[in-house]
PDB file of C-alpha atoms and ligand atoms in Angstrom:
ATOM      1  CA  UNK C 437    -223.661  43.123 -20.955  1.00 77.00           C
ATOM      2  CA  UNK C 438    -225.671  40.342 -22.595  1.00 90.00           C
ATOM      3  CA  UNK C 439    -222.406  38.891 -23.884  1.00 91.00           C
ATOM      4  CA  UNK C 440    -220.977  38.846 -20.375  1.00 93.00           C
ATOM      5  CA  UNK C 441    -224.078  37.156 -18.975  1.00 94.00           C
ATOM      6  CA  UNK C 442    -223.991  34.558 -21.765  1.00 93.00           C
ATOM      7  CA  UNK C 443    -220.287  33.899 -21.081  1.00 94.00           C
ATOM      8  CA  UNK C 444    -220.793  33.601 -17.325  1.00 95.00           C
ATOM      9  CA  UNK C 445    -223.782  31.271 -17.759  1.00 95.00           C
ATOM     10  CA  UNK C 446    -221.735  28.960 -19.973  1.00 95.00           C
ATOM     11  CA  UNK C 447    -218.864  29.186 -17.487  1.00 97.00           C
ATOM     12  CA  UNK C 448    -221.121  28.143 -14.594  1.00 97.00           C
ATOM     13  CA  UNK C 449    -222.466  25.131 -16.508  1.00 97.00           C
ATOM     14  CA  UNK C 450    -218.968  23.980 -17.497  1.00 97.00           C
ATOM     15  CA  UNK C 451    -217.510  24.386 -13.977  1.00 97.00           C
ATOM     16  CA  UNK C 452    -220.373  22.300 -12.596  1.00 97.00           C
ATOM     17  CA  UNK C 453    -219.849  19.606 -15.232  1.00 97.00           C
ATOM     18  CA  UNK C 454    -216.072  19.482 -14.704  1.00 97.00           C
ATOM     19  CA  UNK C 455    -216.454  19.128 -10.922  1.00 97.00           C
ATOM     20  CA  UNK C 456    -219.047  16.398 -11.380  1.00 98.00           C
ATOM     21  CA  UNK C 457    -216.828  14.491 -13.829  1.00 97.00           C
ATOM     22  CA  UNK C 458    -213.857  14.859 -11.456  1.00 97.00           C
ATOM     23  CA  UNK C 459    -215.797  13.509  -8.477  1.00 97.00           C
ATOM     24  CA  UNK C 460    -217.323  10.587 -10.388  1.00 98.00           C
ATOM     25  CA  UNK C 461    -214.002   9.634 -12.016  1.00 97.00           C
ATOM     26  CA  UNK C 462    -212.159   9.960  -8.695  1.00 96.00           C
ATOM     27  CA  UNK C 463    -214.745   7.810  -6.938  1.00 97.00           C
ATOM     28  CA  UNK C 464    -214.563   5.191  -9.685  1.00 97.00           C
ATOM     29  CA  UNK C 465    -210.779   4.885  -9.327  1.00 96.00           C
ATOM     30  CA  UNK C 466    -210.856   4.897  -5.521  1.00 95.00           C
ATOM     31  CA  UNK C 467    -213.223   1.907  -5.653  1.00 96.00           C
ATOM     32  CA  UNK C 468    -211.215   0.145  -8.382  1.00 96.00           C
ATOM     33  CA  UNK C 469    -207.923   0.743  -6.546  1.00 94.00           C
ATOM     34  CA  UNK C 470    -209.311  -0.591  -3.271  1.00 94.00           C
ATOM     35  CA  UNK C 471    -210.597  -3.711  -5.033  1.00 95.00           C
ATOM     36  CA  UNK C 472    -207.338  -4.391  -6.885  1.00 94.00           C
ATOM     37  CA  UNK C 473    -204.388  -3.550  -4.625  1.00 92.00           C
ATOM     38  CA  UNK C 474    -202.187  -5.867  -6.714  1.00 92.00           C
ATOM     39  CA  UNK C 475    -202.401  -3.431  -9.622  1.00 94.00           C
ATOM     40  CA  UNK C 476    -200.522  -0.715  -7.757  1.00 93.00           C
ATOM     41  CA  UNK C 477    -197.665   0.559  -9.935  1.00 93.00           C
ATOM     42  CA  UNK C 478    -195.152   1.986  -7.418  1.00 89.00           C
ATOM     43  CA  UNK C 479    -195.512  -0.659  -4.765  1.00 85.00           C
ATOM     44  CA  UNK C 480    -192.897   0.779  -2.407  1.00 81.00           C
ATOM     45  CA  UNK C 481    -194.169   4.358  -2.266  1.00 80.00           C
ATOM     46  CA  UNK C 482    -197.195   5.585  -0.334  1.00 74.00           C
ATOM     47  CA  UNK C 483    -199.119   8.713  -1.213  1.00 72.00           C
ATOM     48  CA  UNK C 484    -201.312  10.188   1.517  1.00 77.00           C
ATOM     49  CA  UNK C 485    -201.503  13.578  -0.109  1.00 81.00           C
ATOM     50  CA  UNK C 486    -205.079  13.431  -1.361  1.00 85.00           C
ATOM     51  CA  UNK C 487    -206.380  16.427   0.633  1.00 87.00           C
ATOM     52  CA  UNK C 488    -203.266  18.487  -0.053  1.00 86.00           C
ATOM     53  CA  UNK C 489    -203.698  17.767  -3.755  1.00 90.00           C
ATOM     54  CA  UNK C 490    -207.392  18.587  -3.732  1.00 92.00           C
ATOM     55  CA  UNK C 491    -206.709  22.009  -2.175  1.00 91.00           C
ATOM     56  CA  UNK C 492    -205.180  23.073  -5.483  1.00 94.00           C
ATOM     57  CA  UNK C 493    -208.071  21.747  -7.581  1.00 95.00           C
ATOM     58  CA  UNK C 494    -210.072  25.047  -7.614  1.00 96.00           C
ATOM     59  CA  UNK C 495    -207.130  26.906  -9.213  1.00 97.00           C
ATOM     60  CA  UNK C 496    -206.716  24.181 -11.835  1.00 97.00           C
ATOM     61  CA  UNK C 497    -210.437  23.845 -12.572  1.00 97.00           C
ATOM     62  CA  UNK C 498    -211.130  27.587 -12.817  1.00 97.00           C
ATOM     63  CA  UNK C 499    -208.157  28.036 -15.169  1.00 98.00           C
ATOM     64  CA  UNK C 500    -208.975  25.134 -17.462  1.00 98.00           C
ATOM     65  CA  UNK C 501    -212.646  26.108 -17.531  1.00 98.00           C
ATOM     66  CA  UNK C 502    -211.751  29.686 -18.521  1.00 97.00           C
ATOM     67  CA  UNK C 503    -209.667  28.460 -21.470  1.00 98.00           C
ATOM     68  CA  UNK C 504    -212.238  25.930 -22.610  1.00 98.00           C
ATOM     69  CA  UNK C 505    -215.224  28.266 -22.279  1.00 98.00           C
ATOM     70  CA  UNK C 506    -213.348  31.007 -24.118  1.00 97.00           C
ATOM     71  CA  UNK C 507    -212.803  28.635 -27.085  1.00 98.00           C
ATOM     72  CA  UNK C 508    -216.391  27.453 -27.081  1.00 97.00           C
ATOM     73  CA  UNK C 509    -217.774  30.966 -26.699  1.00 97.00           C
ATOM     74  CA  UNK C 510    -215.506  32.470 -29.378  1.00 97.00           C
ATOM     75  CA  UNK C 511    -216.707  29.835 -31.838  1.00 97.00           C
ATOM     76  CA  UNK C 512    -220.341  30.377 -30.867  1.00 95.00           C
ATOM     77  CA  UNK C 513    -219.955  34.124 -31.462  1.00 95.00           C
ATOM     78  CA  UNK C 514    -218.393  33.607 -34.901  1.00 96.00           C
ATOM     79  CA  UNK C 515    -215.012  35.076 -33.900  1.00 97.00           C
ATOM     80  CA  UNK C 516    -213.168  31.954 -35.132  1.00 97.00           C
ATOM     81  CA  UNK C 517    -212.992  30.088 -38.434  1.00 97.00           C
ATOM     82  CA  UNK C 518    -216.361  28.534 -39.285  1.00 96.00           C
ATOM     83  CA  UNK C 519    -216.709  25.016 -37.830  1.00 97.00           C
ATOM     84  CA  UNK C 520    -217.749  22.119 -40.070  1.00 97.00           C
ATOM     85  CA  UNK C 521    -221.259  20.874 -39.722  1.00 95.00           C
ATOM     86  CA  UNK C 522    -221.322  17.757 -37.561  1.00 96.00           C
ATOM     87  CA  UNK C 523    -221.587  14.602 -39.650  1.00 96.00           C
ATOM     88  CA  UNK C 524    -220.513  10.937 -39.550  1.00 97.00           C
ATOM     89  CA  UNK C 525    -217.122  11.889 -41.024  1.00 97.00           C
ATOM     90  CA  UNK C 526    -216.472  15.453 -39.839  1.00 96.00           C
ATOM     91  CA  UNK C 527    -216.990  14.614 -36.161  1.00 96.00           C
ATOM     92  CA  UNK C 528    -214.536  11.680 -35.840  1.00 97.00           C
ATOM     93  CA  UNK C 529    -212.028  13.331 -38.212  1.00 98.00           C
ATOM     94  CA  UNK C 530    -211.917  16.623 -36.310  1.00 98.00           C
ATOM     95  CA  UNK C 531    -211.828  14.848 -32.967  1.00 98.00           C
ATOM     96  CA  UNK C 532    -208.907  12.649 -34.026  1.00 97.00           C
ATOM     97  CA  UNK C 533    -207.040  15.612 -35.534  1.00 98.00           C
ATOM     98  CA  UNK C 534    -207.507  17.621 -32.361  1.00 98.00           C
ATOM     99  CA  UNK C 535    -206.432  14.784 -30.032  1.00 98.00           C
ATOM    100  CA  UNK C 536    -203.252  14.315 -32.117  1.00 97.00           C
ATOM    101  CA  UNK C 537    -202.639  18.066 -32.177  1.00 98.00           C
ATOM    102  CA  UNK C 538    -203.192  18.383 -28.429  1.00 98.00           C
ATOM    103  CA  UNK C 539    -200.735  15.578 -27.774  1.00 97.00           C
ATOM    104  CA  UNK C 540    -198.043  17.512 -29.652  1.00 97.00           C
ATOM    105  CA  UNK C 541    -198.981  20.670 -27.717  1.00 98.00           C
ATOM    106  CA  UNK C 542    -198.915  18.815 -24.405  1.00 98.00           C
ATOM    107  CA  UNK C 543    -195.592  17.083 -25.121  1.00 98.00           C
ATOM    108  CA  UNK C 544    -193.721  20.286 -26.010  1.00 98.00           C
ATOM    109  CA  UNK C 545    -195.292  22.403 -23.264  1.00 98.00           C
ATOM    110  CA  UNK C 546    -194.371  19.637 -20.837  1.00 98.00           C
ATOM    111  CA  UNK C 547    -190.769  19.515 -22.111  1.00 97.00           C
ATOM    112  CA  UNK C 548    -190.626  23.306 -21.716  1.00 97.00           C
ATOM    113  CA  UNK C 549    -191.943  23.050 -18.151  1.00 97.00           C
ATOM    114  CA  UNK C 550    -189.019  20.750 -17.335  1.00 97.00           C
ATOM    115  CA  UNK C 551    -186.500  23.390 -18.476  1.00 96.00           C
ATOM    116  CA  UNK C 552    -184.903  25.364 -15.705  1.00 93.00           C
ATOM    117  CA  UNK C 553    -186.584  28.786 -16.097  1.00 94.00           C
ATOM    118  CA  UNK C 554    -190.044  27.164 -16.277  1.00 96.00           C
ATOM    119  CA  UNK C 555    -189.718  24.297 -13.813  1.00 97.00           C
ATOM    120  CA  UNK C 556    -190.873  26.474 -10.921  1.00 96.00           C
ATOM    121  CA  UNK C 557    -194.354  26.437 -12.492  1.00 97.00           C
ATOM    122  CA  UNK C 558    -194.356  22.623 -12.714  1.00 97.00           C
ATOM    123  CA  UNK C 559    -192.681  21.760  -9.394  1.00 96.00           C
ATOM    124  CA  UNK C 560    -195.992  21.636  -7.525  1.00 95.00           C
ATOM    125  CA  UNK C 561    -197.309  18.903  -9.810  1.00 96.00           C
ATOM    126  CA  UNK C 562    -194.174  16.815  -9.241  1.00 95.00           C
ATOM    127  CA  UNK C 563    -194.511  16.862  -5.451  1.00 92.00           C
ATOM    128  CA  UNK C 564    -196.410  13.614  -5.932  1.00 89.00           C
ATOM    129  CA  UNK C 565    -193.714  11.094  -6.871  1.00 92.00           C
ATOM    130  CA  UNK C 566    -196.324   8.339  -6.676  1.00 90.00           C
ATOM    131  CA  UNK C 567    -199.389  10.091  -8.146  1.00 93.00           C
ATOM    132  CA  UNK C 568    -203.004   9.524  -7.168  1.00 93.00           C
ATOM    133  CA  UNK C 569    -206.112  10.131  -9.195  1.00 94.00           C
ATOM    134  CA  UNK C 570    -206.331  13.562  -7.487  1.00 95.00           C
ATOM    135  CA  UNK C 571    -202.834  14.619  -8.637  1.00 95.00           C
ATOM    136  CA  UNK C 572    -204.318  15.529 -12.025  1.00 95.00           C
ATOM    137  CA  UNK C 573    -205.535  18.875 -10.655  1.00 96.00           C
ATOM    138  CA  UNK C 574    -202.521  19.480  -8.435  1.00 95.00           C
ATOM    139  CA  UNK C 575    -200.929  22.076 -10.690  1.00 96.00           C
ATOM    140  CA  UNK C 576    -200.033  25.762 -10.628  1.00 96.00           C
ATOM    141  CA  UNK C 577    -202.044  28.463 -12.373  1.00 97.00           C
ATOM    142  CA  UNK C 578    -199.293  28.984 -15.000  1.00 98.00           C
ATOM    143  CA  UNK C 579    -199.001  25.259 -15.741  1.00 97.00           C
ATOM    144  CA  UNK C 580    -202.778  24.930 -16.158  1.00 98.00           C
ATOM    145  CA  UNK C 581    -202.855  28.022 -18.368  1.00 98.00           C
ATOM    146  CA  UNK C 582    -200.029  26.804 -20.630  1.00 98.00           C
ATOM    147  CA  UNK C 583    -201.608  23.380 -21.108  1.00 97.00           C
ATOM    148  CA  UNK C 584    -205.185  24.488 -21.456  1.00 98.00           C
ATOM    149  CA  UNK C 585    -204.585  27.512 -23.691  1.00 98.00           C
ATOM    150  CA  UNK C 586    -204.872  24.878 -26.415  1.00 98.00           C
ATOM    151  CA  UNK C 587    -208.667  24.886 -26.039  1.00 98.00           C
ATOM    152  CA  UNK C 588    -208.837  28.660 -26.385  1.00 98.00           C
ATOM    153  CA  UNK C 589    -206.735  28.585 -29.576  1.00 98.00           C
ATOM    154  CA  UNK C 590    -207.652  25.391 -31.447  1.00 98.00           C
ATOM    155  CA  UNK C 591    -210.978  26.841 -32.635  1.00 98.00           C
ATOM    156  CA  UNK C 592    -209.019  29.455 -34.608  1.00 98.00           C
ATOM    157  CA  UNK C 593    -207.129  26.836 -36.650  1.00 97.00           C
ATOM    158  CA  UNK C 594    -209.350  23.737 -36.744  1.00 98.00           C
ATOM    159  CA  UNK C 595    -212.988  23.846 -37.992  1.00 98.00           C
ATOM    160  CA  UNK C 596    -214.119  21.596 -35.177  1.00 97.00           C
ATOM    161  CA  UNK C 597    -217.834  21.160 -34.389  1.00 97.00           C
ATOM    162  CA  UNK C 598    -218.499  22.289 -30.796  1.00 97.00           C
ATOM    163  CA  UNK C 599    -219.823  18.862 -29.847  1.00 97.00           C
ATOM    164  CA  UNK C 600    -216.397  17.358 -30.614  1.00 98.00           C
ATOM    165  CA  UNK C 601    -214.695  20.039 -28.546  1.00 97.00           C
ATOM    166  CA  UNK C 602    -216.899  19.076 -25.607  1.00 98.00           C
ATOM    167  CA  UNK C 603    -216.185  15.381 -26.201  1.00 98.00           C
ATOM    168  CA  UNK C 604    -212.436  16.019 -26.306  1.00 98.00           C
ATOM    169  CA  UNK C 605    -212.558  17.996 -23.065  1.00 98.00           C
ATOM    170  CA  UNK C 606    -214.488  15.196 -21.400  1.00 97.00           C
ATOM    171  CA  UNK C 607    -211.947  12.674 -22.668  1.00 97.00           C
ATOM    172  CA  UNK C 608    -209.096  14.902 -21.530  1.00 96.00           C
ATOM    173  CA  UNK C 609    -210.504  15.217 -17.993  1.00 97.00           C
ATOM    174  CA  UNK C 610    -211.063  11.474 -17.581  1.00 97.00           C
ATOM    175  CA  UNK C 611    -207.822  10.355 -19.268  1.00 96.00           C
ATOM    176  CA  UNK C 612    -205.847  12.877 -17.200  1.00 97.00           C
ATOM    177  CA  UNK C 613    -207.167  11.310 -14.005  1.00 97.00           C
ATOM    178  CA  UNK C 614    -206.658   7.799 -15.414  1.00 96.00           C
ATOM    179  CA  UNK C 615    -202.997   8.637 -16.061  1.00 96.00           C
ATOM    180  CA  UNK C 616    -202.528   9.566 -12.394  1.00 96.00           C
ATOM    181  CA  UNK C 617    -204.542   6.704 -10.886  1.00 95.00           C
ATOM    182  CA  UNK C 618    -201.427   4.976  -9.517  1.00 94.00           C
ATOM    183  CA  UNK C 619    -202.877   1.563 -10.459  1.00 95.00           C
ATOM    184  CA  UNK C 620    -202.796  -0.045 -13.894  1.00 95.00           C
ATOM    185  CA  UNK C 621    -206.340  -1.308 -14.492  1.00 95.00           C
ATOM    186  CA  UNK C 622    -206.453  -1.263 -18.277  1.00 94.00           C
ATOM    187  CA  UNK C 623    -203.131  -2.698 -19.434  1.00 91.00           C
ATOM    188  CA  UNK C 624    -203.347  -3.794 -23.045  1.00 91.00           C
ATOM    189  CA  UNK C 625    -200.997  -4.409 -25.992  1.00 92.00           C
ATOM    190  CA  UNK C 626    -202.465  -1.202 -27.540  1.00 91.00           C
ATOM    191  CA  UNK C 627    -200.488   0.725 -24.909  1.00 92.00           C
ATOM    192  CA  UNK C 628    -197.073  -0.471 -26.020  1.00 92.00           C
ATOM    193  CA  UNK C 629    -194.897  -0.922 -29.103  1.00 89.00           C
ATOM    194  CA  UNK C 630    -195.786  -1.040 -31.966  1.00 91.00           C
ATOM    195  CA  UNK C 631    -199.069   0.644 -30.958  1.00 94.00           C
ATOM    196  CA  UNK C 632    -199.069   4.371 -30.237  1.00 93.00           C
ATOM    197  CA  UNK C 633    -201.275   4.640 -27.131  1.00 95.00           C
ATOM    198  CA  UNK C 634    -200.002   5.464 -23.644  1.00 95.00           C
ATOM    199  CA  UNK C 635    -201.282   4.034 -20.322  1.00 95.00           C
ATOM    200  CA  UNK C 636    -201.354   4.707 -16.585  1.00 96.00           C
ATOM    201  CA  UNK C 637    -197.892   3.128 -16.236  1.00 96.00           C
ATOM    202  CA  UNK C 638    -196.690   5.636 -18.833  1.00 96.00           C
ATOM    203  CA  UNK C 639    -197.432   8.788 -16.822  1.00 97.00           C
ATOM    204  CA  UNK C 640    -196.735   7.065 -13.513  1.00 95.00           C
ATOM    205  CA  UNK C 641    -193.171   6.460 -14.708  1.00 96.00           C
ATOM    206  CA  UNK C 642    -192.948  10.170 -15.525  1.00 97.00           C
ATOM    207  CA  UNK C 643    -193.716  11.012 -11.883  1.00 95.00           C
ATOM    208  CA  UNK C 644    -191.566   8.199 -10.527  1.00 93.00           C
ATOM    209  CA  UNK C 645    -188.435   8.883 -12.552  1.00 93.00           C
ATOM    210  CA  UNK C 646    -188.989  12.490 -13.616  1.00 92.00           C
ATOM    211  CA  UNK C 647    -186.998  12.196 -16.841  1.00 93.00           C
ATOM    212  CA  UNK C 648    -189.166  10.146 -19.196  1.00 97.00           C
ATOM    213  CA  UNK C 649    -192.614   9.926 -20.807  1.00 97.00           C
ATOM    214  CA  UNK C 650    -193.731  13.505 -21.413  1.00 97.00           C
ATOM    215  CA  UNK C 651    -196.697  12.725 -23.692  1.00 96.00           C
ATOM    216  CA  UNK C 652    -200.360  12.306 -22.799  1.00 95.00           C
ATOM    217  CA  UNK C 653    -202.527  10.086 -25.046  1.00 96.00           C
ATOM    218  CA  UNK C 654    -199.781   8.712 -27.290  1.00 96.00           C
ATOM    219  CA  UNK C 655    -196.228   7.534 -26.755  1.00 96.00           C
ATOM    220  CA  UNK C 656    -194.968   8.447 -30.229  1.00 94.00           C
ATOM    221  CA  UNK C 657    -193.458  11.830 -29.380  1.00 97.00           C
ATOM    222  CA  UNK C 658    -191.422  10.191 -26.621  1.00 97.00           C
ATOM    223  CA  UNK C 659    -190.376   7.372 -28.932  1.00 96.00           C
ATOM    224  CA  UNK C 660    -189.296   9.851 -31.638  1.00 96.00           C
ATOM    225  CA  UNK C 661    -187.505  12.201 -29.273  1.00 97.00           C
ATOM    226  CA  UNK C 662    -185.767   9.467 -27.262  1.00 96.00           C
ATOM    227  CA  UNK C 663    -187.519  10.345 -24.003  1.00 97.00           C
ATOM    228  CA  UNK C 664    -189.415   7.071 -23.551  1.00 97.00           C
ATOM    229  CA  UNK C 665    -188.631   5.186 -20.319  1.00 97.00           C
ATOM    230  CA  UNK C 666    -186.301   2.341 -21.354  1.00 96.00           C
ATOM    231  CA  UNK C 667    -188.440  -0.216 -19.531  1.00 95.00           C
ATOM    232  CA  UNK C 668    -191.854   1.225 -20.387  1.00 96.00           C
ATOM    233  CA  UNK C 669    -193.056  -1.476 -22.808  1.00 95.00           C
ATOM    234  CA  UNK C 670    -191.867  -4.369 -20.681  1.00 94.00           C
ATOM    235  CA  UNK C 671    -193.286  -2.892 -17.452  1.00 94.00           C
ATOM    236  CA  UNK C 672    -196.719  -2.409 -19.002  1.00 95.00           C
ATOM    237  CA  UNK C 673    -196.614  -5.970 -20.318  1.00 94.00           C
ATOM    238  CA  UNK C 674    -196.233  -7.320 -16.789  1.00 92.00           C
ATOM    239  CA  UNK C 675    -199.635  -5.843 -15.925  1.00 93.00           C
ATOM    240  CA  UNK C 676    -201.336  -7.619 -18.826  1.00 91.00           C
ATOM    241  CA  UNK C 677    -200.557 -11.174 -17.898  1.00 71.00           C
ATOM    242  CA  UNK C 678    -203.172 -11.500 -15.167  1.00 63.00           C
ATOM    243  CA  UNK C 679    -200.554 -12.528 -12.595  1.00 50.00           C
ATOM    244  CA  UNK C 680    -199.677  -8.987 -11.582  1.00 56.00           C
ATOM    245  CA  UNK C 681    -198.608 -10.020  -8.093  1.00 50.00           C
ATOM    246  CA  UNK C 682    -195.726 -12.013  -9.546  1.00 43.00           C
ATOM    247  CA  UNK C 683    -194.537  -9.232 -11.816  1.00 44.00           C
ATOM    248  CA  UNK C 684    -191.219  -7.451 -11.258  1.00 44.00           C
ATOM    249  CA  UNK C 685    -191.161  -3.966  -9.742  1.00 45.00           C
ATOM    250  CA  UNK C 686    -191.017  -1.095 -12.215  1.00 45.00           C
ATOM    251  CA  UNK C 687    -187.688   0.673 -12.236  1.00 43.00           C
ATOM    252  CA  UNK C 688    -187.693   3.703  -9.934  1.00 43.00           C
ATOM    253  CA  UNK C 689    -185.652   6.849 -10.038  1.00 42.00           C
ATOM    254  CA  UNK C 690    -184.512   8.830  -7.014  1.00 39.00           C
ATOM    255  CA  UNK C 691    -187.044  10.766  -4.971  1.00 36.00           C
ATOM    256  CA  UNK C 692    -187.249  14.263  -6.335  1.00 39.00           C
ATOM    257  CA  UNK C 693    -189.175  17.209  -4.962  1.00 35.00           C
TER     258      UNK C 693
HETATM  259 ZN1  LIG N 118    -193.501  16.696 -15.629  1.00 79.35          ZN
HETATM  260 ZN1  LIG N 119    -198.761  14.216 -13.810  1.00 79.35          ZN
END
C-alpha cells in the first residue's frame, strides 16, 4: 500500500512537471514563430490542427509518464542495477551514453512503425504533414509506449544517476517539441555534415516527405542506413545565412495521410 502511494505521488509530480514544460515550451515557440514568419519550413502548407493535436496529448503524456516513473521508481526501490554516484564525470558520461542509446532505440522503433503491420499505430502522428509544436504529443498509445518504454528499461542496463534520467527526460520533452516547431530558429553548422546533430528541418522533412530522417537527436543513423533526406544538409544551410526569405523552398513529397 505504501509502495502504491509512493508511486502515485511520484506520478502526480511528474505529470504536473511534464504538462508545465509542454505549456511553457509551446508558448515559447508560438511567440518565436509569430515573430519570425520567415523561418517557416514548409511555406506552402498550413496547419490549423492545434486543438485536434492537443486532444491526444493526455494519452501521450499519461503513457510517457508511466514509463518514466516506472524507471525512476524501480531504481529508487533497488530493483535495478545500482546507479553510479553523481559526480563531475559520471553525470555527463551517463547522460551522453543514454542520449546516444535512446537515439538508436528511437531510430529503430521509428523504422518499425513505418513497416506495414505497425504503421496503423503511427498513422495518427503523420496526419500532420506540416507539424506544429503541438504535434509532438499527437501520437497513439502504442506509439508512445514503444518509444517511451526506453525509460522503463534503461535503468536495468545503465547505472545512471536519477538526476541524469530526469535531465534526459526534460531534454527529450523540449527537443521533441523543438523538432515539430515548423520553424527553423536554431539553424547551425552543428546540425549538418560532418556534425552529427539533427535540427527542426530534419524532423520536419520526415513529416513532409514521409520517407526520410527517422532519427531524433542525431542524424548518424540516417546517414549510415541511407535514409537521410538527399537535400537535408543544403536545406538546413539556407536557414543559417540570415537571408531566409531568399532561400529556396525545401523539397516536398506528396501529401500523405
Ligand atoms: Zn514517422
Ligand atoms: Zn513527428
